[in-house]
JSON list of C-alpha atoms in Angstrom, two decimals:
[
{"chain": "A", "resi": 28, "resn": "MET", "atom": "CA", "xyz": [-18.62, -34.00, 193.23]},
{"chain": "A", "resi": 29, "resn": "ALA", "atom": "CA", "xyz": [-21.99, -32.28, 192.75]},
{"chain": "A", "resi": 30, "resn": "LEU", "atom": "CA", "xyz": [-24.36, -33.37, 190.01]},
{"chain": "A", "resi": 31, "resn": "THR", "atom": "CA", "xyz": [-27.03, -31.05, 188.68]},
{"chain": "A", "resi": 32, "resn": "SER", "atom": "CA", "xyz": [-29.97, -32.67, 186.89]},
{"chain": "A", "resi": 33, "resn": "GLU", "atom": "CA", "xyz": [-32.31, -30.77, 184.64]},
{"chain": "A", "resi": 34, "resn": "ALA", "atom": "CA", "xyz": [-35.88, -30.87, 183.44]},
{"chain": "A", "resi": 35, "resn": "THR", "atom": "CA", "xyz": [-37.38, -28.26, 181.14]},
{"chain": "A", "resi": 36, "resn": "THR", "atom": "CA", "xyz": [-41.02, -27.24, 180.74]},
{"chain": "A", "resi": 37, "resn": "VAL", "atom": "CA", "xyz": [-42.33, -25.27, 177.78]},
{"chain": "A", "resi": 38, "resn": "TRP", "atom": "CA", "xyz": [-45.79, -23.82, 178.52]},
{"chain": "A", "resi": 39, "resn": "THR", "atom": "CA", "xyz": [-48.22, -22.09, 176.15]},
{"chain": "A", "resi": 40, "resn": "GLY", "atom": "CA", "xyz": [-51.30, -20.15, 177.22]},
{"chain": "A", "resi": 41, "resn": "ASP", "atom": "CA", "xyz": [-52.90, -19.40, 180.54]},
{"chain": "A", "resi": 42, "resn": "LEU", "atom": "CA", "xyz": [-53.18, -21.77, 183.50]},
{"chain": "A", "resi": 43, "resn": "MET", "atom": "CA", "xyz": [-56.66, -23.14, 182.92]},
{"chain": "A", "resi": 44, "resn": "THR", "atom": "CA", "xyz": [-56.62, -23.71, 179.14]},
{"chain": "A", "resi": 45, "resn": "GLY", "atom": "CA", "xyz": [-52.91, -23.78, 178.39]},
{"chain": "A", "resi": 46, "resn": "SER", "atom": "CA", "xyz": [-50.66, -26.78, 178.22]},
{"chain": "A", "resi": 47, "resn": "GLY", "atom": "CA", "xyz": [-47.04, -27.71, 178.03]},
{"chain": "A", "resi": 48, "resn": "THR", "atom": "CA", "xyz": [-44.45, -30.40, 177.80]},
{"chain": "A", "resi": 49, "resn": "VAL", "atom": "CA", "xyz": [-41.85, -31.51, 180.33]},
{"chain": "A", "resi": 50, "resn": "SER", "atom": "CA", "xyz": [-38.56, -32.88, 179.04]},
{"chain": "A", "resi": 51, "resn": "LEU", "atom": "CA", "xyz": [-36.15, -34.68, 181.32]},
{"chain": "A", "resi": 52, "resn": "ASP", "atom": "CA", "xyz": [-32.46, -34.27, 180.66]},
{"chain": "A", "resi": 53, "resn": "SER", "atom": "CA", "xyz": [-32.18, -38.06, 180.51]},
{"chain": "A", "resi": 54, "resn": "SER", "atom": "CA", "xyz": [-35.11, -38.62, 178.15]},
{"chain": "A", "resi": 55, "resn": "HIS", "atom": "CA", "xyz": [-33.05, -37.87, 175.03]},
{"chain": "A", "resi": 56, "resn": "GLY", "atom": "CA", "xyz": [-35.61, -35.61, 173.41]},
{"chain": "A", "resi": 57, "resn": "GLY", "atom": "CA", "xyz": [-38.71, -37.36, 174.74]},
{"chain": "A", "resi": 58, "resn": "SER", "atom": "CA", "xyz": [-41.28, -35.23, 176.51]},
{"chain": "A", "resi": 59, "resn": "PHE", "atom": "CA", "xyz": [-44.35, -35.63, 178.70]},
{"chain": "A", "resi": 60, "resn": "PRO", "atom": "CA", "xyz": [-47.51, -33.57, 178.22]},
{"chain": "A", "resi": 61, "resn": "VAL", "atom": "CA", "xyz": [-48.65, -31.53, 181.23]},
{"chain": "A", "resi": 62, "resn": "ASN", "atom": "CA", "xyz": [-51.70, -29.32, 181.87]},
{"chain": "A", "resi": 63, "resn": "TRP", "atom": "CA", "xyz": [-53.89, -27.95, 184.65]},
{"chain": "A", "resi": 64, "resn": "LYS", "atom": "CA", "xyz": [-56.68, -30.49, 184.17]},
{"chain": "A", "resi": 65, "resn": "ALA", "atom": "CA", "xyz": [-54.20, -33.32, 184.72]},
{"chain": "A", "resi": 66, "resn": "ARG", "atom": "CA", "xyz": [-53.05, -31.61, 187.90]},
{"chain": "A", "resi": 67, "resn": "ALA", "atom": "CA", "xyz": [-56.44, -30.72, 189.33]},
{"chain": "A", "resi": 68, "resn": "GLU", "atom": "CA", "xyz": [-58.57, -33.64, 188.11]},
{"chain": "A", "resi": 69, "resn": "GLY", "atom": "CA", "xyz": [-56.28, -36.27, 186.63]},
{"chain": "A", "resi": 70, "resn": "THR", "atom": "CA", "xyz": [-56.07, -37.01, 182.92]},
{"chain": "A", "resi": 71, "resn": "ALA", "atom": "CA", "xyz": [-54.92, -40.16, 181.15]},
{"chain": "A", "resi": 72, "resn": "ASN", "atom": "CA", "xyz": [-51.60, -39.91, 179.33]},
{"chain": "A", "resi": 73, "resn": "THR", "atom": "CA", "xyz": [-50.80, -36.50, 180.82]},
{"chain": "A", "resi": 74, "resn": "THR", "atom": "CA", "xyz": [-48.45, -35.97, 183.76]},
{"chain": "A", "resi": 75, "resn": "ASN", "atom": "CA", "xyz": [-48.40, -33.34, 186.48]},
{"chain": "A", "resi": 76, "resn": "PRO", "atom": "CA", "xyz": [-45.79, -31.94, 188.87]},
{"chain": "A", "resi": 77, "resn": "GLU", "atom": "CA", "xyz": [-46.94, -34.20, 191.69]},
{"chain": "A", "resi": 78, "resn": "GLU", "atom": "CA", "xyz": [-46.50, -37.35, 189.62]},
{"chain": "A", "resi": 79, "resn": "LEU", "atom": "CA", "xyz": [-42.98, -36.24, 188.77]},
{"chain": "A", "resi": 80, "resn": "LEU", "atom": "CA", "xyz": [-42.34, -35.45, 192.45]},
{"chain": "A", "resi": 81, "resn": "GLY", "atom": "CA", "xyz": [-43.67, -38.90, 193.35]},
{"chain": "A", "resi": 82, "resn": "ALA", "atom": "CA", "xyz": [-41.25, -40.49, 190.89]},
{"chain": "A", "resi": 83, "resn": "ALA", "atom": "CA", "xyz": [-38.38, -38.61, 192.49]},
{"chain": "A", "resi": 84, "resn": "HIS", "atom": "CA", "xyz": [-39.49, -39.54, 196.01]},
{"chain": "A", "resi": 85, "resn": "ALA", "atom": "CA", "xyz": [-40.07, -43.24, 195.25]},
{"chain": "A", "resi": 86, "resn": "SER", "atom": "CA", "xyz": [-36.73, -43.68, 193.50]},
{"chain": "A", "resi": 87, "resn": "CYS", "atom": "CA", "xyz": [-34.76, -41.73, 196.11]},
{"chain": "A", "resi": 88, "resn": "PHE", "atom": "CA", "xyz": [-36.39, -43.63, 198.98]},
{"chain": "A", "resi": 89, "resn": "SER", "atom": "CA", "xyz": [-35.68, -47.00, 197.32]},
{"chain": "A", "resi": 90, "resn": "MET", "atom": "CA", "xyz": [-32.01, -46.08, 196.88]},
{"chain": "A", "resi": 91, "resn": "ALA", "atom": "CA", "xyz": [-31.74, -44.89, 200.50]},
{"chain": "A", "resi": 92, "resn": "LEU", "atom": "CA", "xyz": [-33.39, -48.06, 201.81]},
{"chain": "A", "resi": 93, "resn": "ALA", "atom": "CA", "xyz": [-31.12, -50.29, 199.70]},
{"chain": "A", "resi": 94, "resn": "LYS", "atom": "CA", "xyz": [-28.08, -48.44, 201.10]},
{"chain": "A", "resi": 95, "resn": "ILE", "atom": "CA", "xyz": [-29.24, -48.66, 204.72]},
{"chain": "A", "resi": 96, "resn": "LEU", "atom": "CA", "xyz": [-30.09, -52.36, 204.41]},
{"chain": "A", "resi": 97, "resn": "ALA", "atom": "CA", "xyz": [-26.77, -53.23, 202.74]},
{"chain": "A", "resi": 98, "resn": "GLU", "atom": "CA", "xyz": [-24.79, -51.29, 205.35]},
{"chain": "A", "resi": 99, "resn": "ALA", "atom": "CA", "xyz": [-26.53, -53.41, 208.00]},
{"chain": "A", "resi": 100, "resn": "GLY", "atom": "CA", "xyz": [-25.57, -56.61, 206.14]},
{"chain": "A", "resi": 101, "resn": "HIS", "atom": "CA", "xyz": [-28.98, -57.25, 204.55]},
{"chain": "A", "resi": 102, "resn": "THR", "atom": "CA", "xyz": [-28.82, -56.94, 200.77]},
{"chain": "A", "resi": 103, "resn": "PRO", "atom": "CA", "xyz": [-32.37, -56.68, 199.42]},
{"chain": "A", "resi": 104, "resn": "THR", "atom": "CA", "xyz": [-33.51, -58.95, 196.61]},
{"chain": "A", "resi": 105, "resn": "ASN", "atom": "CA", "xyz": [-35.90, -56.23, 195.46]},
{"chain": "A", "resi": 106, "resn": "ILE", "atom": "CA", "xyz": [-37.65, -53.09, 196.70]},
{"chain": "A", "resi": 107, "resn": "GLN", "atom": "CA", "xyz": [-40.86, -51.71, 195.23]},
{"chain": "A", "resi": 108, "resn": "THR", "atom": "CA", "xyz": [-41.89, -48.21, 196.30]},
{"chain": "A", "resi": 109, "resn": "THR", "atom": "CA", "xyz": [-44.89, -46.18, 195.24]},
{"chain": "A", "resi": 110, "resn": "ALA", "atom": "CA", "xyz": [-45.07, -42.53, 196.30]},
{"chain": "A", "resi": 111, "resn": "ALA", "atom": "CA", "xyz": [-48.57, -41.07, 196.25]},
{"chain": "A", "resi": 112, "resn": "VAL", "atom": "CA", "xyz": [-48.25, -37.26, 196.27]},
{"chain": "A", "resi": 113, "resn": "THR", "atom": "CA", "xyz": [-51.46, -35.36, 197.00]},
{"chain": "A", "resi": 114, "resn": "PHE", "atom": "CA", "xyz": [-52.26, -31.94, 195.53]},
{"chain": "A", "resi": 115, "resn": "VAL", "atom": "CA", "xyz": [-55.21, -29.77, 196.56]},
{"chain": "A", "resi": 116, "resn": "ALA", "atom": "CA", "xyz": [-56.02, -26.86, 194.24]},
{"chain": "A", "resi": 117, "resn": "GLY", "atom": "CA", "xyz": [-55.74, -23.62, 196.17]},
{"chain": "A", "resi": 118, "resn": "THR", "atom": "CA", "xyz": [-53.67, -25.26, 198.92]},
{"chain": "A", "resi": 119, "resn": "GLY", "atom": "CA", "xyz": [-50.80, -27.03, 197.17]},
{"chain": "A", "resi": 120, "resn": "VAL", "atom": "CA", "xyz": [-48.99, -30.28, 197.86]},
{"chain": "A", "resi": 121, "resn": "THR", "atom": "CA", "xyz": [-50.39, -31.70, 201.09]},
{"chain": "A", "resi": 122, "resn": "GLY", "atom": "CA", "xyz": [-48.39, -34.89, 201.54]},
{"chain": "A", "resi": 123, "resn": "SER", "atom": "CA", "xyz": [-46.48, -37.84, 200.18]},
{"chain": "A", "resi": 124, "resn": "HIS", "atom": "CA", "xyz": [-47.37, -41.40, 201.15]},
{"chain": "A", "resi": 125, "resn": "LEU", "atom": "CA", "xyz": [-44.78, -44.13, 200.56]},
{"chain": "A", "resi": 126, "resn": "LEU", "atom": "CA", "xyz": [-46.04, -47.66, 200.01]},
{"chain": "A", "resi": 127, "resn": "VAL", "atom": "CA", "xyz": [-43.10, -50.07, 200.22]},
{"chain": "A", "resi": 128, "resn": "SER", "atom": "CA", "xyz": [-42.80, -53.79, 199.69]},
{"chain": "A", "resi": 129, "resn": "ALA", "atom": "CA", "xyz": [-39.45, -55.53, 199.68]},
{"chain": "A", "resi": 130, "resn": "ASN", "atom": "CA", "xyz": [-37.87, -58.92, 199.72]},
{"chain": "A", "resi": 131, "resn": "VAL", "atom": "CA", "xyz": [-35.00, -58.86, 202.21]},
{"chain": "A", "resi": 132, "resn": "PRO", "atom": "CA", "xyz": [-33.75, -62.26, 203.34]},
{"chain": "A", "resi": 133, "resn": "GLY", "atom": "CA", "xyz": [-32.89, -62.73, 207.00]},
{"chain": "A", "resi": 134, "resn": "ILE", "atom": "CA", "xyz": [-34.74, -59.87, 208.72]},
{"chain": "A", "resi": 135, "resn": "THR", "atom": "CA", "xyz": [-37.97, -59.59, 210.66]},
{"chain": "A", "resi": 136, "resn": "GLU", "atom": "CA", "xyz": [-40.91, -57.36, 209.80]},
{"chain": "A", "resi": 137, "resn": "GLU", "atom": "CA", "xyz": [-40.06, -55.13, 212.78]},
{"chain": "A", "resi": 138, "resn": "GLU", "atom": "CA", "xyz": [-36.45, -54.73, 211.66]},
{"chain": "A", "resi": 139, "resn": "PHE", "atom": "CA", "xyz": [-37.59, -53.91, 208.14]},
{"chain": "A", "resi": 140, "resn": "GLU", "atom": "CA", "xyz": [-40.02, -51.27, 209.39]},
{"chain": "A", "resi": 141, "resn": "ALA", "atom": "CA", "xyz": [-37.21, -49.62, 211.39]},
{"chain": "A", "resi": 142, "resn": "PHE", "atom": "CA", "xyz": [-34.94, -49.56, 208.31]},
{"chain": "A", "resi": 143, "resn": "ALA", "atom": "CA", "xyz": [-37.80, -48.13, 206.22]},
{"chain": "A", "resi": 144, "resn": "GLN", "atom": "CA", "xyz": [-38.45, -45.37, 208.78]},
{"chain": "A", "resi": 145, "resn": "ASP", "atom": "CA", "xyz": [-34.75, -44.50, 208.72]},
{"chain": "A", "resi": 146, "resn": "ALA", "atom": "CA", "xyz": [-34.77, -44.27, 204.91]},
{"chain": "A", "resi": 147, "resn": "LYS", "atom": "CA", "xyz": [-37.97, -42.18, 204.99]},
{"chain": "A", "resi": 148, "resn": "VAL", "atom": "CA", "xyz": [-36.32, -39.61, 207.25]},
{"chain": "A", "resi": 149, "resn": "ASN", "atom": "CA", "xyz": [-32.91, -39.61, 205.61]},
{"chain": "A", "resi": 150, "resn": "CYS", "atom": "CA", "xyz": [-33.51, -39.88, 201.87]},
{"chain": "A", "resi": 151, "resn": "PRO", "atom": "CA", "xyz": [-32.54, -36.54, 200.27]},
{"chain": "A", "resi": 152, "resn": "ILE", "atom": "CA", "xyz": [-35.95, -36.04, 198.63]},
{"chain": "A", "resi": 153, "resn": "SER", "atom": "CA", "xyz": [-37.72, -36.63, 201.97]},
{"chain": "A", "resi": 154, "resn": "GLN", "atom": "CA", "xyz": [-35.40, -34.06, 203.49]},
{"chain": "A", "resi": 155, "resn": "ALA", "atom": "CA", "xyz": [-36.30, -31.62, 200.71]},
{"chain": "A", "resi": 156, "resn": "LEU", "atom": "CA", "xyz": [-40.00, -32.23, 201.44]},
{"chain": "A", "resi": 157, "resn": "THR", "atom": "CA", "xyz": [-39.92, -31.41, 205.15]},
{"chain": "A", "resi": 158, "resn": "GLY", "atom": "CA", "xyz": [-42.71, -28.86, 204.65]},
{"chain": "A", "resi": 159, "resn": "ILE", "atom": "CA", "xyz": [-45.27, -31.60, 204.05]},
{"chain": "A", "resi": 160, "resn": "PRO", "atom": "CA", "xyz": [-46.31, -34.74, 205.95]},
{"chain": "A", "resi": 161, "resn": "ILE", "atom": "CA", "xyz": [-44.61, -37.92, 204.74]},
{"chain": "A", "resi": 162, "resn": "THR", "atom": "CA", "xyz": [-46.27, -41.17, 205.73]},
{"chain": "A", "resi": 163, "resn": "ILE", "atom": "CA", "xyz": [-45.20, -44.74, 205.06]},
{"chain": "A", "resi": 164, "resn": "GLU", "atom": "CA", "xyz": [-46.53, -48.29, 204.92]},
{"chain": "A", "resi": 165, "resn": "ALA", "atom": "CA", "xyz": [-43.71, -50.81, 204.70]},
{"chain": "A", "resi": 166, "resn": "GLU", "atom": "CA", "xyz": [-43.87, -54.58, 204.59]},
{"chain": "A", "resi": 167, "resn": "LEU", "atom": "CA", "xyz": [-41.74, -57.52, 203.61]},
{"chain": "A", "resi": 168, "resn": "ALA", "atom": "CA", "xyz": [-42.91, -59.33, 200.50]}
]
């Protein structure tokens, strides 16, 4: 069964001085402010498309890694993934870097790195991002 998830942005004004809000289908009416300055320079308390993409990539990767580990008989105690998505004005999104730390009883660092590489390649968001470099640092906690 297919599931379609939604997010809605309402934007007012031009690119440089305008602003908007992003609402996630799951946020029950809550919204996140978004604007060009946050995207190009970074602004406290304001999101940008790359931060949202990073959230999608980190959560998808963590789910894929948990699945791969469990299928191999290694249920993780916890997985922490940060996705750092880089944006260059005038160029676009130039990469996503996954920083992963996990507690997985009974496996070696080398085994964990192989599982993490597998999840990096096979998580659906990574597959959707094949147009950009995806790098990873993975270690056992």
